[in-house]
Short mmCIF file of C-alpha atoms in Angstrom, two decimals:
data_model
loop_
_atom_site.label_atom_id
_atom_site.label_comp_id
_atom_site.label_asym_id
_atom_site.label_seq_id
_atom_site.Cartn_x
_atom_site.Cartn_y
_atom_site.Cartn_z
CA TYR A 1 -122.14 79.32 122.54
CA ARG A 2 -122.12 75.34 122.79
CA GLU A 3 -118.97 75.72 125.45
CA LYS A 4 -121.07 78.04 127.42
CA LEU A 5 -124.08 76.09 127.45
CA GLU A 6 -121.87 73.03 128.32
CA LYS A 7 -120.57 75.18 131.51
CA LYS A 8 -124.26 75.71 132.47
CA ASN A 9 -125.02 72.13 132.16
CA ASN A 10 -121.78 71.19 134.32
CA LYS A 11 -122.99 73.84 136.98
CA ALA A 12 -126.54 72.54 137.21
CA LYS A 13 -125.54 69.22 137.89
CA GLU A 14 -123.15 70.52 140.71
CA ILE A 15 -126.11 71.98 142.07
CA GLU A 16 -128.25 69.13 141.78
CA ASP A 17 -125.70 66.95 143.38
CA GLN A 18 -125.27 69.50 146.24
CA ILE A 19 -129.15 69.44 146.85
CA ARG A 20 -129.39 65.47 146.83
CA LYS A 21 -126.32 65.18 149.23
CA ILE A 22 -128.25 67.63 151.55
CA ILE A 23 -131.54 65.57 151.05
CA GLU A 24 -129.94 62.29 152.12
CA GLU A 25 -128.12 63.54 155.04
CA GLU A 26 -131.37 64.92 155.81
CA ILE A 27 -133.10 61.35 155.68
CA ARG A 28 -130.17 59.73 157.17
CA ILE A 29 -130.32 61.87 160.26
CA ALA A 30 -134.27 61.56 160.47
CA ARG A 31 -133.64 57.45 160.53
CA GLU A 32 -130.86 57.94 163.22
CA LYS A 33 -132.99 59.71 165.56
CA ALA A 34 -135.59 56.72 164.69
CA ASN A 35 -133.21 54.49 165.60
CA ASN A 36 -132.00 56.13 168.62
CA ASN A 37 -135.43 56.51 170.13
CA ASN A 38 -135.62 52.56 169.21
CA THR A 39 -139.24 53.37 167.26
CA GLY A 40 -137.40 52.10 163.92
CA ILE A 41 -139.94 54.59 161.99
CA PRO A 42 -138.15 56.97 160.63
CA PHE A 43 -140.47 60.07 160.72
CA THR A 44 -142.71 61.09 163.60
CA PRO A 45 -146.64 60.65 163.51
CA GLU A 46 -146.58 64.25 163.13
CA ALA A 47 -144.13 63.89 159.75
CA LEU A 48 -146.26 61.20 158.52
CA LYS A 49 -149.44 63.14 158.67
CA LEU A 50 -147.28 66.25 157.31
CA SER A 51 -146.40 63.83 153.98
CA SER A 52 -149.74 62.63 153.77
CA ASN A 53 -151.42 66.17 153.69
CA PHE A 54 -148.98 67.38 151.35
CA GLN A 55 -149.56 64.34 148.90
CA ASN A 56 -153.06 65.14 148.81
CA ASN A 57 -152.33 68.64 147.98
CA LYS A 58 -151.02 67.36 144.47
CA GLY A 59 -151.75 69.75 141.75
CA THR A 60 -153.12 72.26 144.30
CA LEU A 61 -149.89 73.87 146.04
CA PRO A 62 -149.66 77.65 145.33
CA TRP A 63 -147.17 78.69 143.48
CA PRO A 64 -143.48 79.51 145.15
CA LEU A 65 -143.61 83.24 143.80
CA GLU A 66 -147.16 85.88 144.03
CA LYS A 67 -145.88 86.57 140.46
CA GLY A 68 -143.92 85.01 138.05
CA VAL A 69 -143.86 82.87 134.87
CA ILE A 70 -141.98 79.50 134.25
CA ILE A 71 -138.96 80.13 131.79
CA GLN A 72 -137.66 76.46 132.26
CA TYR A 73 -139.33 73.53 132.94
CA TYR A 74 -138.42 69.79 135.02
CA GLY A 75 -136.63 67.37 132.96
CA LYS A 76 -134.75 67.12 129.65
CA GLN A 77 -134.95 69.77 127.42
CA LYS A 78 -133.77 70.00 123.75
CA HIS A 79 -132.32 73.48 123.16
CA LYS A 80 -134.42 75.35 121.14
CA VAL A 81 -131.17 76.68 118.67
CA ILE A 82 -128.42 74.00 118.87
CA ASP A 83 -129.64 70.66 117.41
CA GLY A 84 -128.28 67.78 119.47
CA VAL A 85 -127.86 69.59 123.21
CA GLU A 86 -130.06 68.98 125.89
CA THR A 87 -130.30 70.27 129.54
CA VAL A 88 -131.52 68.69 132.39
CA ASN A 89 -133.64 70.21 135.15
CA ASN A 90 -134.46 68.99 138.44
CA GLY A 91 -137.42 71.51 138.74
CA LEU A 92 -138.68 74.55 137.36
CA ASP A 93 -136.96 77.80 137.42
CA PHE A 94 -139.52 81.22 137.66
CA SER A 95 -138.96 84.66 136.06
CA THR A 96 -140.53 87.38 138.51
CA ASP A 97 -139.93 90.97 139.06
CA GLU A 98 -136.83 92.40 141.39
CA GLY A 99 -137.45 92.54 144.90
CA GLN A 100 -139.94 89.62 144.93
CA PHE A 101 -140.30 87.29 147.60
CA CYS A 102 -140.47 83.81 147.46
CA ARG A 103 -142.97 81.52 149.57
CA ALA A 104 -143.54 78.37 150.86
CA VAL A 105 -145.74 76.21 149.13
CA PHE A 106 -147.01 74.20 152.09
CA ASP A 107 -146.67 73.90 155.78
CA GLY A 108 -143.43 72.27 156.62
CA VAL A 109 -140.30 72.79 158.77
CA ILE A 110 -136.60 74.49 157.88
CA SER A 111 -134.47 71.76 157.41
CA ARG A 112 -131.25 73.32 155.84
CA ILE A 113 -130.43 76.97 154.61
CA PHE A 114 -127.31 76.34 152.53
CA PHE A 115 -125.00 78.47 149.44
CA ILE A 116 -124.89 77.56 146.48
CA LYS A 117 -121.78 79.08 144.53
CA GLY A 118 -123.11 81.82 141.84
CA LYS A 119 -127.01 81.45 142.74
CA GLY A 120 -127.01 82.49 146.22
CA LYS A 121 -128.88 81.03 149.40
CA ALA A 122 -131.00 77.85 149.23
CA VAL A 123 -133.90 76.81 151.44
CA LEU A 124 -134.78 73.19 152.23
CA VAL A 125 -138.36 72.59 153.72
CA SER A 126 -139.04 68.96 155.37
CA HIS A 127 -142.80 68.43 154.70
CA GLY A 128 -142.15 65.16 156.44
CA ASN A 129 -141.42 62.32 153.49
CA TYR A 130 -141.24 65.71 150.94
CA PHE A 131 -138.86 68.41 150.43
CA THR A 132 -139.03 71.37 148.69
CA VAL A 133 -136.42 73.72 147.52
CA TYR A 134 -135.87 77.40 147.13
CA SER A 135 -132.95 78.57 145.41
CA GLY A 136 -131.87 81.66 143.96
CA LEU A 137 -132.00 83.84 146.96
CA LYS A 138 -130.27 86.81 148.11
CA ASP A 139 -131.33 86.92 151.83
CA VAL A 140 -133.80 84.67 153.82
CA LEU A 141 -136.09 85.65 156.50
CA VAL A 142 -136.40 82.01 158.12
CA LYS A 143 -134.01 79.81 160.46
CA THR A 144 -133.12 76.36 160.46
CA GLY A 145 -135.93 74.19 162.94
CA GLU A 146 -138.35 77.01 162.12
CA LYS A 147 -142.01 75.94 161.34
CA VAL A 148 -143.58 77.42 158.35
CA ILE A 149 -146.90 77.88 156.97
CA VAL A 150 -148.27 77.95 153.70
CA LYS A 151 -147.48 81.05 151.70
CA GLN A 152 -144.96 82.04 154.08
CA LYS A 153 -142.28 84.29 153.21
CA LEU A 154 -139.04 82.67 153.01
CA GLY A 155 -136.65 85.00 151.25
CA THR A 156 -136.09 87.52 148.62
CA VAL A 157 -135.02 86.34 145.21
CA ILE A 158 -131.69 87.57 143.69
CA THR A 159 -131.51 89.60 140.87
CA SER A 160 -127.97 88.59 138.96
CA GLU A 161 -125.75 92.08 138.03
CA PRO A 162 -124.61 91.29 134.81
CA ASP A 163 -127.69 90.32 133.29
CA LEU A 164 -130.75 91.82 135.87
CA GLU A 165 -132.56 88.49 135.79
CA THR A 166 -134.69 87.73 138.92
CA GLU A 167 -134.97 83.94 138.59
CA LEU A 168 -136.14 81.59 141.26
CA HIS A 169 -135.21 77.84 140.99
CA PHE A 170 -137.58 75.28 142.63
CA GLU A 171 -137.63 71.40 143.39
CA ILE A 172 -139.89 69.25 145.00
CA TRP A 173 -138.16 65.94 146.23
CA LYS A 174 -139.92 62.92 147.54
CA GLY A 175 -137.31 61.12 149.38
CA LYS A 176 -134.37 61.06 147.56
CA GLU A 177 -136.38 60.74 144.18
CA THR A 178 -137.34 64.46 142.24
CA GLN A 179 -140.93 65.19 141.64
CA ASN A 180 -142.09 67.12 138.50
CA PRO A 181 -143.87 70.20 140.24
CA VAL A 182 -146.21 70.77 137.41
CA LYS A 183 -148.03 67.89 138.30
CA TRP A 184 -147.87 69.45 142.22
CA ILE A 185 -148.56 73.10 142.07
CA TYR A 186 -151.47 74.81 140.47
CA LYS A 187 -152.05 75.04 137.05
CA ALA A 188 -148.34 75.08 135.97
CA TYR A 189 -148.83 73.78 132.65
#
């Protein structure tokens, strides 16, 4: 069981690294655009306003699902059964019903749609200086570059075949730093 858990932790670390690289690349691209425009400011006035609005909604953002429960919280967690084993989560994991849609927690722009081996598709939404990540999707209803509004459907949460679990992984980033989504979404604690 310990070996299985270690494999799961290693896979989670790979996913974290992949998401971090994508966010760093998005930040780099924004900075390059700003430098090419000789503005020196990495975000447009619209993106800065979006960041400010996102920040001002801390604690009141809607859940990324219409219905679901949090099954794994942010940060280091001690294993419930095995002493000395910890897991690290950069976001929240939600369990929901089969066929559920995930939805944007705030207005933004679709930065990336990418595939995570063994976890399905993921969507990265830019909210200026903030990013939200929604992974564990079987299909995506949006396109890169598309503007989205709060509660807009992004895709359908995948149901894994062997165990029939329907789980969404959700993260919030401020620049290159993860944020605890419990502090951002409405009554998540």
